[in-house]
């Protein structure tokens, strides 16, 4: 399976600021996804990161709050903008090669907003 | 995507088999059943997936009923390190291969 690296692994940020999270894969993948996991909750899909085009967002998530880039088949970024304490979560990147191959996850970015 | 129903929590003794059930009664013909687990402070780990035949790998076995409306993940000899939240997810091409997580089953393996 692909090796997925997320940076930073954790951060503590001030409210009103923005943070960009990076997801790097060691091989080319067709699909990349971003998830959020709020404290004590399951994972919620934020968006599908599309290479060369705008990300596809799930209901309840908007580009202004969570801009996503995917410049190539091995890299994506998620920005959490204008952060508030409610954004304190783990943000996870996952990758897949399409068809019915399994997706694999990074270990996430633990974000705390003061 | 078909929704899945799992028990909130289960426990089993170390060394015994852990059988985790999942109901997916509205599954469609081209949707696969995937199992993941999440150990505390880690990202979800892929375990196994299947369409209609039973599957086995080094981690677990997946038993899918003939009508495909339910499945069981079997950890044949549970260890303390298998304590985790286990997610059963149905996914197919119509969903653009997205994984939609439910609440999962919290499995506690007792010494």
PDB file of C-alpha atoms in Angstrom:
ATOM      1  CA  UNK A   1       0.000   0.000   0.000  1.00  0.00           C
ATOM      2  CA  UNK A   2       1.025   3.631  -0.478  1.00  0.00           C
ATOM      3  CA  UNK A   3       2.997   5.468   2.199  1.00  0.00           C
ATOM      4  CA  UNK A   4       1.159   8.633   3.154  1.00  0.00           C
ATOM      5  CA  UNK A   5       2.795  11.494   5.025  1.00  0.00           C
ATOM      6  CA  UNK A   6       0.875  14.365   6.551  1.00  0.00           C
ATOM      7  CA  UNK A   7       2.423  17.576   7.803  1.00  0.00           C
ATOM      8  CA  UNK A   8       2.187  18.926  10.394  1.00  0.00           C
ATOM      9  CA  UNK A   9       1.252  16.012  12.630  1.00  0.00           C
ATOM     10  CA  UNK A  10      -0.220  18.419  15.164  1.00  0.00           C
ATOM     11  CA  UNK A  11      -0.535  22.133  15.743  1.00  0.00           C
ATOM     12  CA  UNK A  12      -2.027  24.635  18.127  1.00  0.00           C
ATOM     13  CA  UNK A  13      -3.335  27.758  16.448  1.00  0.00           C
ATOM     14  CA  UNK A  14      -4.929  31.048  17.375  1.00  0.00           C
ATOM     15  CA  UNK A  15      -8.508  31.720  16.347  1.00  0.00           C
ATOM     16  CA  UNK A  16      -8.861  33.718  13.174  1.00  0.00           C
ATOM     17  CA  UNK A  17      -5.705  32.311  11.618  1.00  0.00           C
ATOM     18  CA  UNK A  18      -5.372  29.753   8.811  1.00  0.00           C
ATOM     19  CA  UNK A  19      -3.348  26.562   8.568  1.00  0.00           C
ATOM     20  CA  UNK A  20      -2.370  24.539   5.526  1.00  0.00           C
ATOM     21  CA  UNK A  21      -2.020  20.784   5.897  1.00  0.00           C
ATOM     22  CA  UNK A  22       0.036  18.815   3.412  1.00  0.00           C
ATOM     23  CA  UNK A  23      -0.500  15.243   2.225  1.00  0.00           C
ATOM     24  CA  UNK A  24       2.322  13.553   0.320  1.00  0.00           C
ATOM     25  CA  UNK A  25       2.118  10.069  -1.181  1.00  0.00           C
ATOM     26  CA  UNK A  26       5.103   7.988  -2.243  1.00  0.00           C
ATOM     27  CA  UNK A  27       3.482   6.921  -5.527  1.00  0.00           C
ATOM     28  CA  UNK A  28       0.934   8.258  -7.974  1.00  0.00           C
ATOM     29  CA  UNK A  29      -2.685   7.761  -6.961  1.00  0.00           C
ATOM     30  CA  UNK A  30      -5.920   8.423  -8.766  1.00  0.00           C
ATOM     31  CA  UNK A  31      -7.957   9.606  -5.808  1.00  0.00           C
ATOM     32  CA  UNK A  32      -7.245  11.751  -2.787  1.00  0.00           C
ATOM     33  CA  UNK A  33      -9.759  12.628  -0.107  1.00  0.00           C
ATOM     34  CA  UNK A  34      -9.829  14.823   2.989  1.00  0.00           C
ATOM     35  CA  UNK A  35     -11.704  13.897   6.156  1.00  0.00           C
ATOM     36  CA  UNK A  36     -12.385  15.537   9.491  1.00  0.00           C
ATOM     37  CA  UNK A  37     -12.744  13.701  12.778  1.00  0.00           C
ATOM     38  CA  UNK A  38     -14.119  15.799  15.600  1.00  0.00           C
ATOM     39  CA  UNK A  39     -13.374  14.748  19.184  1.00  0.00           C
ATOM     40  CA  UNK A  40     -15.069  11.454  20.035  1.00  0.00           C
ATOM     41  CA  UNK A  41     -16.735  11.252  16.622  1.00  0.00           C
ATOM     42  CA  UNK A  42     -16.424   9.205  13.462  1.00  0.00           C
ATOM     43  CA  UNK A  43     -14.832  10.469  10.265  1.00  0.00           C
ATOM     44  CA  UNK A  44     -16.678  12.912   8.018  1.00  0.00           C
ATOM     45  CA  UNK A  45     -15.691  13.384   4.391  1.00  0.00           C
ATOM     46  CA  UNK A  46     -14.854  16.993   3.573  1.00  0.00           C
ATOM     47  CA  UNK A  47     -14.039  16.748  -0.121  1.00  0.00           C
ATOM     48  CA  UNK A  48     -12.508  14.833  -2.975  1.00  0.00           C
ATOM     49  CA  UNK A  49      -9.316  16.474  -4.205  1.00  0.00           C
ATOM     50  CA  UNK A  50      -9.316  16.401  -8.000  1.00  0.00           C
ATOM     51  CA  UNK A  51      -6.051  16.692  -9.870  1.00  0.00           C
ATOM     52  CA  UNK A  52      -6.061  19.709 -12.155  1.00  0.00           C
ATOM     53  CA  UNK A  53      -9.542  20.896 -11.230  1.00  0.00           C
ATOM     54  CA  UNK A  54     -11.547  22.215  -8.305  1.00  0.00           C
ATOM     55  CA  UNK A  55     -12.233  19.893  -5.403  1.00  0.00           C
ATOM     56  CA  UNK A  56     -15.665  18.328  -4.963  1.00  0.00           C
ATOM     57  CA  UNK A  57     -17.080  19.283  -1.574  1.00  0.00           C
ATOM     58  CA  UNK A  58     -19.565  17.366   0.531  1.00  0.00           C
ATOM     59  CA  UNK A  59     -22.667  18.959   1.966  1.00  0.00           C
ATOM     60  CA  UNK A  60     -21.797  21.306   4.794  1.00  0.00           C
ATOM     61  CA  UNK A  61     -18.280  22.092   3.581  1.00  0.00           C
ATOM     62  CA  UNK A  62     -17.367  25.055   1.376  1.00  0.00           C
ATOM     63  CA  UNK A  63     -14.308  26.087  -0.574  1.00  0.00           C
ATOM     64  CA  UNK A  64     -13.916  29.402   1.222  1.00  0.00           C
ATOM     65  CA  UNK A  65     -13.488  27.624   4.546  1.00  0.00           C
ATOM     66  CA  UNK A  66     -11.551  24.574   3.324  1.00  0.00           C
ATOM     67  CA  UNK A  67      -9.659  25.417   0.127  1.00  0.00           C
ATOM     68  CA  UNK A  68      -7.950  22.376  -1.374  1.00  0.00           C
ATOM     69  CA  UNK A  69      -5.212  22.071  -3.933  1.00  0.00           C
ATOM     70  CA  UNK A  70      -4.010  19.056  -5.845  1.00  0.00           C
ATOM     71  CA  UNK A  71      -1.271  20.054  -8.264  1.00  0.00           C
ATOM     72  CA  UNK A  72      -0.218  16.507  -9.164  1.00  0.00           C
ATOM     73  CA  UNK A  73      -0.928  12.832  -8.522  1.00  0.00           C
ATOM     74  CA  UNK A  74       1.155  12.590  -5.343  1.00  0.00           C
ATOM     75  CA  UNK A  75       0.385  15.756  -3.385  1.00  0.00           C
ATOM     76  CA  UNK A  76      -2.548  17.696  -1.961  1.00  0.00           C
ATOM     77  CA  UNK A  77      -3.111  20.436   0.579  1.00  0.00           C
ATOM     78  CA  UNK A  78      -6.076  21.344   2.759  1.00  0.00           C
ATOM     79  CA  UNK A  79      -6.288  24.808   4.295  1.00  0.00           C
ATOM     80  CA  UNK A  80      -8.475  25.432   7.319  1.00  0.00           C
ATOM     81  CA  UNK A  81      -9.309  29.130   7.091  1.00  0.00           C
ATOM     82  CA  UNK A  82     -10.304  31.671   9.718  1.00  0.00           C
ATOM     83  CA  UNK A  83     -10.178  29.035  12.416  1.00  0.00           C
ATOM     84  CA  UNK A  84     -12.435  28.920  15.446  1.00  0.00           C
ATOM     85  CA  UNK A  85     -12.414  26.487  18.398  1.00  0.00           C
ATOM     86  CA  UNK A  86     -15.071  24.415  16.586  1.00  0.00           C
ATOM     87  CA  UNK A  87     -12.426  23.541  13.985  1.00  0.00           C
ATOM     88  CA  UNK A  88     -10.419  21.642  16.598  1.00  0.00           C
ATOM     89  CA  UNK A  89     -10.301  18.174  15.032  1.00  0.00           C
ATOM     90  CA  UNK A  90      -8.118  15.592  13.417  1.00  0.00           C
ATOM     91  CA  UNK A  91      -7.828  16.137   9.674  1.00  0.00           C
ATOM     92  CA  UNK A  92      -6.990  13.065   7.623  1.00  0.00           C
ATOM     93  CA  UNK A  93      -5.917  12.474   4.070  1.00  0.00           C
ATOM     94  CA  UNK A  94      -6.720   9.248   2.258  1.00  0.00           C
ATOM     95  CA  UNK A  95      -5.664   7.961  -1.146  1.00  0.00           C
ATOM     96  CA  UNK A  96      -6.885   5.330  -3.561  1.00  0.00           C
ATOM     97  CA  UNK A  97      -6.157   3.955  -6.990  1.00  0.00           C
ATOM     98  CA  UNK A  98      -9.763   3.730  -8.090  1.00  0.00           C
ATOM     99  CA  UNK A  99     -11.916   0.840  -9.102  1.00  0.00           C
ATOM    100  CA  UNK A 100     -12.474  -1.314  -6.037  1.00  0.00           C
ATOM    101  CA  UNK A 101      -9.031  -1.035  -4.569  1.00  0.00           C
ATOM    102  CA  UNK A 102      -9.003   0.002  -0.896  1.00  0.00           C
ATOM    103  CA  UNK A 103      -8.209   3.507   0.246  1.00  0.00           C
ATOM    104  CA  UNK A 104      -5.394   4.090   2.680  1.00  0.00           C
ATOM    105  CA  UNK A 105      -5.100   6.788   5.298  1.00  0.00           C
ATOM    106  CA  UNK A 106      -2.425   8.963   6.762  1.00  0.00           C
ATOM    107  CA  UNK A 107      -2.184   9.325  10.538  1.00  0.00           C
ATOM    108  CA  UNK A 108      -3.789  12.731  10.456  1.00  0.00           C
ATOM    109  CA  UNK A 109      -3.122  16.263  11.671  1.00  0.00           C
ATOM    110  CA  UNK A 110      -4.311  17.047  15.184  1.00  0.00           C
ATOM    111  CA  UNK A 111      -5.423  20.639  15.249  1.00  0.00           C
ATOM    112  CA  UNK A 112      -6.316  22.613  18.364  1.00  0.00           C
ATOM    113  CA  UNK A 113      -7.637  26.146  18.199  1.00  0.00           C
ATOM    114  CA  UNK A 114      -7.289  28.443  21.191  1.00  0.00           C
TER     115      UNK A 114
ATOM    116  CA  UNK B   1     -24.451   4.580  -0.738  1.00  0.00           C
ATOM    117  CA  UNK B   2     -26.078   1.776   1.224  1.00  0.00           C
ATOM    118  CA  UNK B   3     -26.141   2.468   4.940  1.00  0.00           C
ATOM    119  CA  UNK B   4     -24.686   0.040   7.421  1.00  0.00           C
ATOM    120  CA  UNK B   5     -25.740  -0.851  10.941  1.00  0.00           C
ATOM    121  CA  UNK B   6     -23.255  -2.103  13.522  1.00  0.00           C
ATOM    122  CA  UNK B   7     -23.470  -2.728  17.262  1.00  0.00           C
ATOM    123  CA  UNK B   8     -22.091   0.162  19.269  1.00  0.00           C
ATOM    124  CA  UNK B   9     -19.704  -1.971  21.290  1.00  0.00           C
ATOM    125  CA  UNK B  10     -18.549  -5.538  21.811  1.00  0.00           C
ATOM    126  CA  UNK B  11     -15.962  -7.326  23.838  1.00  0.00           C
ATOM    127  CA  UNK B  12     -14.166 -10.623  23.677  1.00  0.00           C
ATOM    128  CA  UNK B  13     -11.451 -12.476  25.558  1.00  0.00           C
ATOM    129  CA  UNK B  14      -7.892 -12.424  24.342  1.00  0.00           C
ATOM    130  CA  UNK B  15      -7.130 -15.483  22.211  1.00  0.00           C
ATOM    131  CA  UNK B  16     -10.738 -16.047  21.275  1.00  0.00           C
ATOM    132  CA  UNK B  17     -12.364 -15.223  17.960  1.00  0.00           C
ATOM    133  CA  UNK B  18     -14.012 -11.832  17.618  1.00  0.00           C
ATOM    134  CA  UNK B  19     -17.056 -11.828  15.340  1.00  0.00           C
ATOM    135  CA  UNK B  20     -18.209  -8.352  14.345  1.00  0.00           C
ATOM    136  CA  UNK B  21     -21.538  -8.172  12.527  1.00  0.00           C
ATOM    137  CA  UNK B  22     -22.710  -5.601  10.015  1.00  0.00           C
ATOM    138  CA  UNK B  23     -26.091  -5.128   8.410  1.00  0.00           C
ATOM    139  CA  UNK B  24     -26.285  -3.590   4.915  1.00  0.00           C
ATOM    140  CA  UNK B  25     -29.729  -4.595   3.749  1.00  0.00           C
ATOM    141  CA  UNK B  26     -29.940  -1.969   0.970  1.00  0.00           C
ATOM    142  CA  UNK B  27     -26.650  -2.856  -0.694  1.00  0.00           C
ATOM    143  CA  UNK B  28     -26.712  -2.816  -4.477  1.00  0.00           C
ATOM    144  CA  UNK B  29     -25.187  -5.351  -6.834  1.00  0.00           C
ATOM    145  CA  UNK B  30     -21.987  -3.460  -7.618  1.00  0.00           C
ATOM    146  CA  UNK B  31     -21.180  -2.301  -4.100  1.00  0.00           C
ATOM    147  CA  UNK B  32     -18.371  -3.839  -2.106  1.00  0.00           C
ATOM    148  CA  UNK B  33     -18.233  -4.278   1.662  1.00  0.00           C
ATOM    149  CA  UNK B  34     -15.100  -2.782   3.251  1.00  0.00           C
ATOM    150  CA  UNK B  35     -13.821  -3.104   6.783  1.00  0.00           C
ATOM    151  CA  UNK B  36     -11.486  -0.648   8.447  1.00  0.00           C
ATOM    152  CA  UNK B  37     -10.376  -0.195  12.003  1.00  0.00           C
ATOM    153  CA  UNK B  38      -9.064   2.772  13.921  1.00  0.00           C
ATOM    154  CA  UNK B  39      -6.767   2.291  16.833  1.00  0.00           C
ATOM    155  CA  UNK B  40      -6.567   5.264  19.158  1.00  0.00           C
ATOM    156  CA  UNK B  41      -4.585   8.199  17.786  1.00  0.00           C
ATOM    157  CA  UNK B  42      -4.022   6.583  14.385  1.00  0.00           C
ATOM    158  CA  UNK B  43      -5.625   6.881  10.968  1.00  0.00           C
ATOM    159  CA  UNK B  44      -8.055   4.173   9.865  1.00  0.00           C
ATOM    160  CA  UNK B  45      -6.397   0.929   8.797  1.00  0.00           C
ATOM    161  CA  UNK B  46      -7.765  -1.117   5.918  1.00  0.00           C
ATOM    162  CA  UNK B  47      -8.578  -4.706   6.924  1.00  0.00           C
ATOM    163  CA  UNK B  48     -10.413  -6.510   4.146  1.00  0.00           C
ATOM    164  CA  UNK B  49     -13.107  -6.122   1.500  1.00  0.00           C
ATOM    165  CA  UNK B  50     -15.366  -8.329  -0.587  1.00  0.00           C
ATOM    166  CA  UNK B  51     -18.230  -8.380  -3.063  1.00  0.00           C
ATOM    167  CA  UNK B  52     -20.064 -11.655  -2.514  1.00  0.00           C
ATOM    168  CA  UNK B  53     -17.547 -14.384  -1.860  1.00  0.00           C
ATOM    169  CA  UNK B  54     -15.991 -14.947   1.518  1.00  0.00           C
ATOM    170  CA  UNK B  55     -12.527 -13.476   1.818  1.00  0.00           C
ATOM    171  CA  UNK B  56      -9.557 -14.174   4.059  1.00  0.00           C
ATOM    172  CA  UNK B  57      -6.231 -12.439   4.506  1.00  0.00           C
ATOM    173  CA  UNK B  58      -3.532 -12.316   7.150  1.00  0.00           C
ATOM    174  CA  UNK B  59      -5.599 -10.053   9.361  1.00  0.00           C
ATOM    175  CA  UNK B  60      -9.142 -11.371   9.204  1.00  0.00           C
ATOM    176  CA  UNK B  61     -11.908 -13.236   7.406  1.00  0.00           C
ATOM    177  CA  UNK B  62     -14.985 -11.670   5.861  1.00  0.00           C
ATOM    178  CA  UNK B  63     -18.157 -13.703   5.629  1.00  0.00           C
ATOM    179  CA  UNK B  64     -20.900 -12.239   3.411  1.00  0.00           C
ATOM    180  CA  UNK B  65     -24.352 -13.802   3.435  1.00  0.00           C
ATOM    181  CA  UNK B  66     -25.715 -15.172   0.197  1.00  0.00           C
ATOM    182  CA  UNK B  67     -28.269 -12.357  -0.128  1.00  0.00           C
ATOM    183  CA  UNK B  68     -25.451  -9.861   0.670  1.00  0.00           C
ATOM    184  CA  UNK B  69     -27.588  -8.066   3.218  1.00  0.00           C
ATOM    185  CA  UNK B  70     -25.183  -8.673   6.058  1.00  0.00           C
ATOM    186  CA  UNK B  71     -21.611  -9.631   6.755  1.00  0.00           C
ATOM    187  CA  UNK B  72     -19.342 -10.644   9.617  1.00  0.00           C
ATOM    188  CA  UNK B  73     -15.731  -9.733  10.182  1.00  0.00           C
ATOM    189  CA  UNK B  74     -13.854 -12.442  12.031  1.00  0.00           C
ATOM    190  CA  UNK B  75     -10.613 -11.888  13.905  1.00  0.00           C
ATOM    191  CA  UNK B  76      -9.658 -15.512  14.568  1.00  0.00           C
ATOM    192  CA  UNK B  77      -7.433 -15.020  17.615  1.00  0.00           C
ATOM    193  CA  UNK B  78      -7.996 -11.579  19.082  1.00  0.00           C
ATOM    194  CA  UNK B  79      -5.131  -9.867  20.891  1.00  0.00           C
ATOM    195  CA  UNK B  80      -5.081  -6.786  23.085  1.00  0.00           C
ATOM    196  CA  UNK B  81      -3.742  -4.831  20.106  1.00  0.00           C
ATOM    197  CA  UNK B  82      -7.003  -5.527  18.263  1.00  0.00           C
ATOM    198  CA  UNK B  83      -8.850  -3.191  20.626  1.00  0.00           C
ATOM    199  CA  UNK B  84     -10.144  -0.508  18.253  1.00  0.00           C
ATOM    200  CA  UNK B  85     -13.200   0.923  16.547  1.00  0.00           C
ATOM    201  CA  UNK B  86     -14.198  -1.227  13.567  1.00  0.00           C
ATOM    202  CA  UNK B  87     -16.029   0.317  10.629  1.00  0.00           C
ATOM    203  CA  UNK B  88     -18.092  -1.561   8.066  1.00  0.00           C
ATOM    204  CA  UNK B  89     -18.555   0.521   4.901  1.00  0.00           C
ATOM    205  CA  UNK B  90     -20.332  -0.154   1.640  1.00  0.00           C
ATOM    206  CA  UNK B  91     -18.840   1.499  -1.397  1.00  0.00           C
ATOM    207  CA  UNK B  92     -19.300   1.329  -5.136  1.00  0.00           C
ATOM    208  CA  UNK B  93     -18.611   3.189  -8.378  1.00  0.00           C
ATOM    209  CA  UNK B  94     -21.855   5.163  -8.157  1.00  0.00           C
ATOM    210  CA  UNK B  95     -20.501   6.931  -5.087  1.00  0.00           C
ATOM    211  CA  UNK B  96     -17.278   7.940  -6.821  1.00  0.00           C
ATOM    212  CA  UNK B  97     -15.555   5.508  -4.507  1.00  0.00           C
ATOM    213  CA  UNK B  98     -16.020   7.722  -1.460  1.00  0.00           C
ATOM    214  CA  UNK B  99     -15.912   6.074   1.954  1.00  0.00           C
ATOM    215  CA  UNK B 100     -18.764   7.190   4.182  1.00  0.00           C
ATOM    216  CA  UNK B 101     -18.067   6.244   7.794  1.00  0.00           C
ATOM    217  CA  UNK B 102     -20.763   5.346  10.285  1.00  0.00           C
ATOM    218  CA  UNK B 103     -20.279   5.124  14.025  1.00  0.00           C
ATOM    219  CA  UNK B 104     -18.578   1.707  13.958  1.00  0.00           C
ATOM    220  CA  UNK B 105     -18.234  -0.939  16.661  1.00  0.00           C
ATOM    221  CA  UNK B 106     -15.912  -0.338  19.577  1.00  0.00           C
ATOM    222  CA  UNK B 107     -14.238  -3.687  20.245  1.00  0.00           C
ATOM    223  CA  UNK B 108     -12.588  -4.232  23.591  1.00  0.00           C
ATOM    224  CA  UNK B 109     -10.340  -7.273  23.895  1.00  0.00           C
ATOM    225  CA  UNK B 110     -10.094  -8.361  27.528  1.00  0.00           C
ATOM    226  CA  UNK B 111      -6.950  -9.986  28.992  1.00  0.00           C
TER     227      UNK B 111
END
